[in-house]
Structure formats: C-alpha cells, structure tokens
Coordinates of C-alpha atoms in Angstrom, one line a residue:
X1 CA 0.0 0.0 0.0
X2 CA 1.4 3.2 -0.8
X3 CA 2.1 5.2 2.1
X4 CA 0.2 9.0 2.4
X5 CA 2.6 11.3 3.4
X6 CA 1.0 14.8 3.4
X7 CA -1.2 15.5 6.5
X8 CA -4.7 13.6 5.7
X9 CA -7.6 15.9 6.7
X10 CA -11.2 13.9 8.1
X11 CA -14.0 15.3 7.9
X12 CA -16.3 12.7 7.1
X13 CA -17.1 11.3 11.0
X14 CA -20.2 10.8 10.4
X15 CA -19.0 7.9 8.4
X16 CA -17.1 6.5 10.9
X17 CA -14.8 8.1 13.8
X18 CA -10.9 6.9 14.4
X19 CA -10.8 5.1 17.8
X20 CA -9.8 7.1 20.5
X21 CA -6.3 5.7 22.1
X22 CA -7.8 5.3 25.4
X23 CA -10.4 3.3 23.9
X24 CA -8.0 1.2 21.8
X25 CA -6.0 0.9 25.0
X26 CA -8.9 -0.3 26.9
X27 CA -9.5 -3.1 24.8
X28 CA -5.6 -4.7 24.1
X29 CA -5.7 -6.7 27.5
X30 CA -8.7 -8.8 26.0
X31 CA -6.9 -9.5 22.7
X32 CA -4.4 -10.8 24.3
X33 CA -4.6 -12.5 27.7
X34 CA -8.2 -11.9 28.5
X35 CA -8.8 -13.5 25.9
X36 CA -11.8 -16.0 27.3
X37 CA -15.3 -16.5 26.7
X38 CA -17.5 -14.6 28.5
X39 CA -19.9 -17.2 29.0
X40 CA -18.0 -19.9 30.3
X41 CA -18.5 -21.2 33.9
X42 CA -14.1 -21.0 34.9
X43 CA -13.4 -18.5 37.1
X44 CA -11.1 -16.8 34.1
X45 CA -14.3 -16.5 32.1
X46 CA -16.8 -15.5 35.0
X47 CA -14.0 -12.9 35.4
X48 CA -14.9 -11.5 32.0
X49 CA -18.0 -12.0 32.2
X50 CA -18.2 -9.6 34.6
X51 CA -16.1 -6.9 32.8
X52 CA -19.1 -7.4 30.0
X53 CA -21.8 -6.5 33.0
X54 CA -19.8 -3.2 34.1
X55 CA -19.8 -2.7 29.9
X56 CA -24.1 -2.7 30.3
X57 CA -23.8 -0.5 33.0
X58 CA -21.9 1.9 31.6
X59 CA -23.4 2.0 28.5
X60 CA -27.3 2.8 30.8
X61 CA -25.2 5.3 32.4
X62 CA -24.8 7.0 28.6
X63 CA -28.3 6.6 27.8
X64 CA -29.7 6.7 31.5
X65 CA -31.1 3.0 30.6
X66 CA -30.9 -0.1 32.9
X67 CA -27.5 -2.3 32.2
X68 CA -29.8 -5.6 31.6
X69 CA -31.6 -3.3 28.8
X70 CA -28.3 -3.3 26.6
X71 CA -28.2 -6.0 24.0
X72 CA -24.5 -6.5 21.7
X73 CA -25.0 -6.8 18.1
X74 CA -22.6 -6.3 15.7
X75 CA -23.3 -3.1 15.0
X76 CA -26.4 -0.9 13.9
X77 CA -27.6 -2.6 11.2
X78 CA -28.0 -5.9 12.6
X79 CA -29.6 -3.9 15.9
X80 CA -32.3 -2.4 13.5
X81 CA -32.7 -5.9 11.7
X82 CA -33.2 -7.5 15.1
X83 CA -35.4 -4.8 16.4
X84 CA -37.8 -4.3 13.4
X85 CA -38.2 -7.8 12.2
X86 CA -38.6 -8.9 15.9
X87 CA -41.2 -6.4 16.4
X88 CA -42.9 -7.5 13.3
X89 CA -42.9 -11.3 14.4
X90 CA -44.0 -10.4 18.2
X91 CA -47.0 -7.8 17.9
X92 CA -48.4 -9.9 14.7
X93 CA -51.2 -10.8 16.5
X94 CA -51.8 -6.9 17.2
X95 CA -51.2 -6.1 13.4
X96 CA -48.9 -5.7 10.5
X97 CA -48.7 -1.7 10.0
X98 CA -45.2 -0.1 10.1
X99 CA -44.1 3.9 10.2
X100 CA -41.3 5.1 9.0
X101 CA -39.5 8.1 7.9
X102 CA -38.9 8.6 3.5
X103 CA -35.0 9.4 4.7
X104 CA -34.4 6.6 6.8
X105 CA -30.8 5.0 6.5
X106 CA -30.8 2.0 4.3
X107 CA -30.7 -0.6 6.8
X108 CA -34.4 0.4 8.1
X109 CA -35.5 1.3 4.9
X110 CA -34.2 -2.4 3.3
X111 CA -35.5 -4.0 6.4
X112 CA -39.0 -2.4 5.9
X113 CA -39.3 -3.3 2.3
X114 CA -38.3 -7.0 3.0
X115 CA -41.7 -7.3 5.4
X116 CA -43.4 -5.3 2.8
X117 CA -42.8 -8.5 0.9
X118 CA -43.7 -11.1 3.2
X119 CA -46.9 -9.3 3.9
X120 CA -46.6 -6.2 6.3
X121 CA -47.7 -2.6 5.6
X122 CA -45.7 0.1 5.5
X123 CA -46.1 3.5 5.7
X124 CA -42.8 5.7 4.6
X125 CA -43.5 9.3 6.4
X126 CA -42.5 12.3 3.5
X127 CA -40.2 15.2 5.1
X128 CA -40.6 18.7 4.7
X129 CA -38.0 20.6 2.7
X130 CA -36.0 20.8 5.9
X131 CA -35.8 17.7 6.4
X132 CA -38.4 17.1 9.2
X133 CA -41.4 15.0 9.4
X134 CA -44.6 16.6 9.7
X135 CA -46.1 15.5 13.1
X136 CA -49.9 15.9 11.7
X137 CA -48.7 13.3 8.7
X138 CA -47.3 10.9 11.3
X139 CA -50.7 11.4 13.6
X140 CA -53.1 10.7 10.4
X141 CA -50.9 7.7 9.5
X142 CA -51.5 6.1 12.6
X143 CA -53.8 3.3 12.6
X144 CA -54.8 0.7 15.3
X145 CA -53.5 -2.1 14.5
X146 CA -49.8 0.0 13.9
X147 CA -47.6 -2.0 15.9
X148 CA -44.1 0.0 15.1
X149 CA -43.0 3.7 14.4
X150 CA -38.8 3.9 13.5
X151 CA -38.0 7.5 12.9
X152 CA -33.9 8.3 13.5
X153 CA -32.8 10.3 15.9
X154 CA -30.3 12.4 13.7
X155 CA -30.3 12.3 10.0
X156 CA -26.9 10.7 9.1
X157 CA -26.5 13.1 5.9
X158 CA -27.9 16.4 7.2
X159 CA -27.8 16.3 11.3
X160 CA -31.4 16.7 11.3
X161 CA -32.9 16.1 14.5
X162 CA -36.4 14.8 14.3
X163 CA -38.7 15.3 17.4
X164 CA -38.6 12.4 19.1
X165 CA -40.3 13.0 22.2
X166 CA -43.0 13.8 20.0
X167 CA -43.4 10.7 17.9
X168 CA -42.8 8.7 20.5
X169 CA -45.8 9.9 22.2
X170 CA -47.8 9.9 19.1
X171 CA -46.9 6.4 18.7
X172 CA -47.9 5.1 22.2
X173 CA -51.5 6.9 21.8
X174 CA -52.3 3.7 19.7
X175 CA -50.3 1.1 21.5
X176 CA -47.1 1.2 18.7
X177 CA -44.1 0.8 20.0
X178 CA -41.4 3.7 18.8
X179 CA -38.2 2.4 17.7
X180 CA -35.4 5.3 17.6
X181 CA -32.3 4.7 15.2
X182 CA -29.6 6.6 17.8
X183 CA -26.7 5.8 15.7
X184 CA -25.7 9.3 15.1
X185 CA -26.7 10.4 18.4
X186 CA -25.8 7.9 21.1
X187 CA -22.2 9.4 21.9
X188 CA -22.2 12.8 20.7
X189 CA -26.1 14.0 22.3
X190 CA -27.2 13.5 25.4
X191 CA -29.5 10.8 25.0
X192 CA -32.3 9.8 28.0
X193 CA -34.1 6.9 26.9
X194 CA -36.6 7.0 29.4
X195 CA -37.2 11.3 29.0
X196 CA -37.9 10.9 25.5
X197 CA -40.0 7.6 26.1
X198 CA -38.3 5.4 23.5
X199 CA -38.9 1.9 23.4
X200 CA -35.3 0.3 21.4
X201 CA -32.9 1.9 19.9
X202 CA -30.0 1.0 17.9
X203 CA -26.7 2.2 18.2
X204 CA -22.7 1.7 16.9
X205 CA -19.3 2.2 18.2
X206 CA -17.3 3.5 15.6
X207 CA -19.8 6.4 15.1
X208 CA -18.3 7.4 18.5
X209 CA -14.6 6.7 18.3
X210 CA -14.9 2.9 19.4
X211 CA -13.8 0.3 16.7
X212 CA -16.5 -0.9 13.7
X213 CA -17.8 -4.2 14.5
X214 CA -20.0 -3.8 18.0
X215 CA -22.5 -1.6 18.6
X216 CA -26.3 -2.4 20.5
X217 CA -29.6 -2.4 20.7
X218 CA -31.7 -0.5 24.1
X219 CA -34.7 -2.5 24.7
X220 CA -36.6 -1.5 27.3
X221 CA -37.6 -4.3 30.1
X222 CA -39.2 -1.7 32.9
X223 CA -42.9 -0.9 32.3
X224 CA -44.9 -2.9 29.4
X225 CA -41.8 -4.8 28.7
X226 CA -41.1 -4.8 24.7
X227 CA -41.1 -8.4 23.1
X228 CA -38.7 -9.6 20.6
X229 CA -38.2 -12.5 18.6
X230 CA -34.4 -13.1 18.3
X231 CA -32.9 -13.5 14.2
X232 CA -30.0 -15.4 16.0
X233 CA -29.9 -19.0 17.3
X234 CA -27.6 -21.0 19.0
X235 CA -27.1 -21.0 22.6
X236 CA -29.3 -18.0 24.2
X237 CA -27.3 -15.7 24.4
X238 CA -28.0 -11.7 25.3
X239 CA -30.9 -13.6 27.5
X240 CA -32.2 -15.2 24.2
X241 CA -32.0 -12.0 21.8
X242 CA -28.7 -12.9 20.0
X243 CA -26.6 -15.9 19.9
X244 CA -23.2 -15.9 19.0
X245 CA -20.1 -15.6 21.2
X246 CA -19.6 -11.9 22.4
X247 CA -17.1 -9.4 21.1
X248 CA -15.2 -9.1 24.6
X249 CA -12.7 -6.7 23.0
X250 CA -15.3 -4.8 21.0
X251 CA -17.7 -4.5 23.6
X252 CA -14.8 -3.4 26.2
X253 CA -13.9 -0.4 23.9
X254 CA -17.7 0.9 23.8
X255 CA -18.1 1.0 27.2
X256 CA -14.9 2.9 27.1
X257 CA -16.0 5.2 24.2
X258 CA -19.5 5.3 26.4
X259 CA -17.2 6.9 29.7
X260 CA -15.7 9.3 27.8
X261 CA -18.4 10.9 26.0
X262 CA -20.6 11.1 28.9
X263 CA -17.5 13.0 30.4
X264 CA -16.7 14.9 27.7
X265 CA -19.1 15.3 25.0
X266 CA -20.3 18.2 25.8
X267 CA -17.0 20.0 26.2
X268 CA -16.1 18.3 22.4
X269 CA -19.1 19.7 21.1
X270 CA -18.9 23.4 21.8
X271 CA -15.6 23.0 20.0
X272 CA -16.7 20.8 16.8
X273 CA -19.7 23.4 16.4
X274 CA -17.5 26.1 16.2
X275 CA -15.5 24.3 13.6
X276 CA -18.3 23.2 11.6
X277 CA -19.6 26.8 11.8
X278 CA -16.5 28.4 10.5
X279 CA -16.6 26.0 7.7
X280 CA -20.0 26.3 6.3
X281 CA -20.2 30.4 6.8
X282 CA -17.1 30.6 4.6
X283 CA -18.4 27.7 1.7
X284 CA -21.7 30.0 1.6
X285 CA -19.7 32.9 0.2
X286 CA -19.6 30.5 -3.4
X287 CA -22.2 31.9 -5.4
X288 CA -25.6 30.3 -4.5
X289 CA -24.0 27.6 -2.2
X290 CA -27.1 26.9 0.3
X291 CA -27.1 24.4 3.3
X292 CA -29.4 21.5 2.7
X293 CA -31.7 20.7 5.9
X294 CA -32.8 22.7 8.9
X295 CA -30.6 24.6 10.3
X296 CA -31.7 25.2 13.8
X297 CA -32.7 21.4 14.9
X298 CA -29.5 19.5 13.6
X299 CA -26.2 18.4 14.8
X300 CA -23.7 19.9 15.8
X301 CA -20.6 18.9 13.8
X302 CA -22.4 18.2 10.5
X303 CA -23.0 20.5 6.8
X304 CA -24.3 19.2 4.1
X305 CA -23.6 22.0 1.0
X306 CA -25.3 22.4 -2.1
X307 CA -22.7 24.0 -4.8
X308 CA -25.3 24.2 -7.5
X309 CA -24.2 23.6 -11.1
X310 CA -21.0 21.5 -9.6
X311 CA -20.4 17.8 -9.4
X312 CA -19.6 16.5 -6.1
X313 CA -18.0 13.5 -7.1
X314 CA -15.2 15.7 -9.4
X315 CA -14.7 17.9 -6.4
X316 CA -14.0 15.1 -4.0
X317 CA -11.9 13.0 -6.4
X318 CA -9.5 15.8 -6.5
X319 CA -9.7 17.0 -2.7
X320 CA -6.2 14.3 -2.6
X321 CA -5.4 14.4 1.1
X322 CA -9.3 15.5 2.4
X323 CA -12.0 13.1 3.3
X324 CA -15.6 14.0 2.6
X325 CA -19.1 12.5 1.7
X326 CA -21.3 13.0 -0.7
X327 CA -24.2 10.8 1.2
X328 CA -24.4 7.7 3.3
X329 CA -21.1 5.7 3.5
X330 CA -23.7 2.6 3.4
X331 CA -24.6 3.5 -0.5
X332 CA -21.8 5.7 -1.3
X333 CA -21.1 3.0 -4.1
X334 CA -24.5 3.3 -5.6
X335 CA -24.2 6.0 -8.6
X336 CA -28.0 7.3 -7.6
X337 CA -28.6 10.9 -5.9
X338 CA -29.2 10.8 -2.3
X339 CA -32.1 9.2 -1.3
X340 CA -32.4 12.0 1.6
X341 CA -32.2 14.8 -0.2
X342 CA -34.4 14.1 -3.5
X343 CA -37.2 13.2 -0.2
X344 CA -36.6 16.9 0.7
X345 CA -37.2 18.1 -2.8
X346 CA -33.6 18.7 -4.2
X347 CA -33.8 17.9 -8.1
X348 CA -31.3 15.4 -9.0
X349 CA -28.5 18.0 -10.2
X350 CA -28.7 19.5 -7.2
X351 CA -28.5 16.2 -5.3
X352 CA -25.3 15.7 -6.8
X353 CA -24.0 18.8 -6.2
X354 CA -23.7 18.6 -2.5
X355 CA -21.6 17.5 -0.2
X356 CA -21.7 16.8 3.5
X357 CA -18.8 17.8 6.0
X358 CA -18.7 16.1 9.4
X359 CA -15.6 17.4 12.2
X360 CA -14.7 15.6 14.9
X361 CA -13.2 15.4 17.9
X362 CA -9.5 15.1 17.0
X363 CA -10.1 18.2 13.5
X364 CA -8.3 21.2 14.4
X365 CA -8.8 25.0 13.1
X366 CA -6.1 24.0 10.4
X367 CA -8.2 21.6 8.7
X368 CA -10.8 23.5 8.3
X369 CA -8.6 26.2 6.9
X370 CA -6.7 24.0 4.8
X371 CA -10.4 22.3 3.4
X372 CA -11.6 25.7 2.3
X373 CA -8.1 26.6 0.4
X374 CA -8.7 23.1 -1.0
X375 CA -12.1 23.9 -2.3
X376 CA -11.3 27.4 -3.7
X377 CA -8.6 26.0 -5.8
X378 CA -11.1 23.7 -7.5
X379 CA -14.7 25.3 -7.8
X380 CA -13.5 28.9 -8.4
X381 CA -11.4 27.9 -11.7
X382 CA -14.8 26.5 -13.1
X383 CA -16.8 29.2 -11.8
X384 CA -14.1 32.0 -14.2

C-alpha cells in the first residue's frame, strides 16, 4: 500500500470516527490474555464476564437506561434488523402496520421493504423541505393495528434532528411501539431513553470513536416490557436475543468510548460546532451555495452543502489528502442521488452537487482552513 505522506484531513465522522487511544488501550488486554469466553462457567471466564456487565452499566449510564436493557449486536444494522423484524414477528397478532420516515438509513428502509414483501404494511412518512417529518402526517398515518413507528434520531447526511419525544408519544397513543435509530446520536447528544419515552434503539461504536464491528440495541424491560423474537440461534445468548459468542474486546472499547463521552461530549461539542460553523459560513460565500436541511434542529458537527451547477464526485476526487461524503457511506457506491435529499425536494443535479462535512473530535482550526483553500482551488477555476 502506498504510504500518504501529506497530512490527511477527516472530515467525514459521520462515516465512521478513528478510535480514540484510550479506547484502543482499553480493549488490548482482551486480545491478548483476557482473551476467554465470556460465557463460560471457569473463574477466568466468569471474570470477564463480569467486565461485560460493568460494559451494560456503563453503557445505561450514557443513555440513562438499565444495564440488563443493553443487547450486543454487531453493530447498527443488525440492531435495527433484530429490532424491526422482531417487532414484526412479536405484535403480529396486534397487526402488520409499520411507520417510518422517507430518509431513513438503508438498513431500516431495506428492512421495511423485505416485510413489505412477506406481507406487512408500511407507511414511509415524506419530510418537509428541511428535512423534518410533519407531526400531523405521522398522527393521520397512525392506525390501530400500527404495531411499530422507527424515525432516527439524527439524520446521518444532514444532522437533522427529528422530534422524538414527539413521535414517540404519538406512537404510544395507539399502543405502537417507537423504535429510535440513535446511531448518530448515542455518543455525541445527550440521549435519555426514558425522558424521550423510546422503546429500542440502535446504536454503533465506531460512530463514536470505538472500533467498527459492535455496537447495540436498548430494549426496554421496565414498564410494558417490549417483546422480541431473536434473528440469531444458538445457545441463548443476550438472554435469548442474539446468539453468538460476544465481542469481549469490542464491547470493552464501547463502554470505554461510552465513559468518555458522557464526560466529555459536551466539552467536544462546543468546539466541533464552532469548527463546523466556521466552515460552512465561509463555503456559503460561493455563489448560490445553500445548506441542505434545517438549520436550527440539527447536529452539531455536520453541513451538508449544495454548490449548484457543480459535481460533487469531481470535487472530491481531487480533494487528494481531504475526506468528505457526498451521502451515506452505506450507498456511497450506488451512482444514484441521495435518497435523503431528493425526499426533501432537491432535483437530481442539485442532489449531486452537494456534499456533506462532518468534524470531529481530533479536527483542528487548520483543517478547516486547509479544506476551504482546498475547495477554492477547485470550484473557483470552473466558476471564471
């Protein structure tokens, strides 16, 4: 592999983060000698085991949820596939009606067109031009025999914040359960499960400087305890939700990640918003560059520009050394305009003229200075 050697500039976290050291640090004991299973019965597993139960508890401590409420999955997608299709094969007997959102990320939006074909109804919400639902098209969509509403937290290509409190209470007015995809929010908002009355939620690791591969679902016990059908079998695991051996090392590192960004995400975000804001004020000044989504209820350390009568692909292939996104990292491969933004009413050309920015924790004021000199050099030479 040929090595970089100028300075590479990321600024597309919302992709995925680089693991923080004390995170990586955390984990290297239990790829190396704590290395057993955490479910066997030997004192050197039950020792493990019991690192895995502080992991719950630190995890509810990040989303103020009970530590037997945390269930390990691989990461978010397989959360959502577990907590959607074992919705769907639970409250069957209540009804086969789904809700969800047009700009859903792929892995709920795939999930809900495979029960569309074995038989369930869904109901895809449309967004306003900013990017939020409309609360009286979600209440005249609910039906009674609506067993699931899954609207995300924060929009992974805008940092649109839907209101979830909102929905949520929408949804239990007809018995549905609300299922919240947190994946851009779990580590970088305060998230209270139980304020905003959410019933599961997915989240991932590597969205908050944790490796890829773990991540979890929040299913709530306390109260009207949700039911789920596990997807995985083979030995009960996760108290029957998800079989399979658990990730000791991955799941050490996000209850790591989980510490720190209850400690410190606040303090990281005052920061990242300043450098996201000093970013998008000085893209604006290209002629008719416009921000795509609301730009009040979004978060904090995401853009997403619209350069109108410019291709976004062209102006990332030559950004050589700087790492942006021009959509989900999930379809990024799939020559189509963004499934988000054409919901919000962007034509196709404009689609593919934007581009989203997302800072994190370890961007400095130099990269932000450094991205802007980059994108001068390019759009201002087509724009003489």
């Amino acid at each position: 592999m040929k090595e970089i050697k100028e300075k590479w500039i990321y600024l597309d976290n919302n992709a995925t983060t680089p693991i923080d050291k004390r995170v990586l640090e955390s984990m290297m004991p239990f790829l190396t000698h704590n290395f057993a299973n955490a479910n066997s019965t030997h004192q050197f597993g039950r020792h493990v085991s019991s690192v895995v139960r502080n992991v719950r508890k630190q995890i509810g401590e990040l989303i103020y949820a009970e530590p037997d409420e945390i269930i390990f999955t691989s990461g978010a997608t397989e959360a959502i596939n577990l907590a959607i299709k074992g919705v769907a094969a639970s409250y069957s007997h209540k009804g086969n009606h789904i809700v969800t959102a047009s700009t859903e990320h792929a892995a709920v939006l795939d999930t809900c067109r495979y029960l569309e074909s074995k038989g369930y109804e869904i109901t895809y919400l449309s967004v306003m031009p900013n990017g939020l639902i409309d609360l009286n098209e979600l209440k005249s969509s609910l039906r009674n025999d609506t067993i699931l509403v899954s609207v995300m937290y924060v929009n992974n290509e805008t940092g649109v914040i839907q209101p979830i409190k909102e929905i949520s209470q929408l949804s239990h007015e007809v018995g549905a359960l609300f299922m919240c995809d947190g994946t851009q929010a779990v580590g970088k908002l305060p998230v209270n499960v139980d304020e905003l009355d959410i019933d599961l939620m997915s989240f991932s690791g590597h969205k908050f400087y944790a490796p890829k591969g773990i991540g979890g679902l929040f299913l709530r016990k306390r109260g009207n305890r949700v039911k789920l059908e596990a997807l995985l079998h083979g030995g009960g695991h996760e108290g029957g939700s998800r079989s399979g051996t658990l990730n000791v090392p991955g799941i050490v590192a996000l209850g790591k990640a989980s510490s720190i960004a209850k400690e410190e995400m606040l303090q990281d975000a005052e920061r990242i918003k300043a450098l996201r804001d000093e970013l998008e004020s000085r893209l604006l000044k290209f002629p008719g560059a416009y921000v795509n989504g609301d730009v009040r209820n979004r978060l904090y350390n995401v853009t997403n520009i619209c350069f109108p009568c410019q291709d976004a692909n062209v102006i990332i292939g030559r950004l050589k050394n700087i790492s942006v996104s021009n959509g989900s990292a999930c379809t990024a491969a799939i020559i189509e305009p963004s499934h988000v933004l054409r919901a919000m009413g962007l034509t196709d050309e404009d689609a593919f003229a934007s581009i989203r920015f997302s800072a994190g924790k370890f961007n400095t004021k130099e990269d932000i200075t450094a991205t802007i000199e980059a994108i001068n050099t390019i759009i201002m030479p087509i724009l003489i």
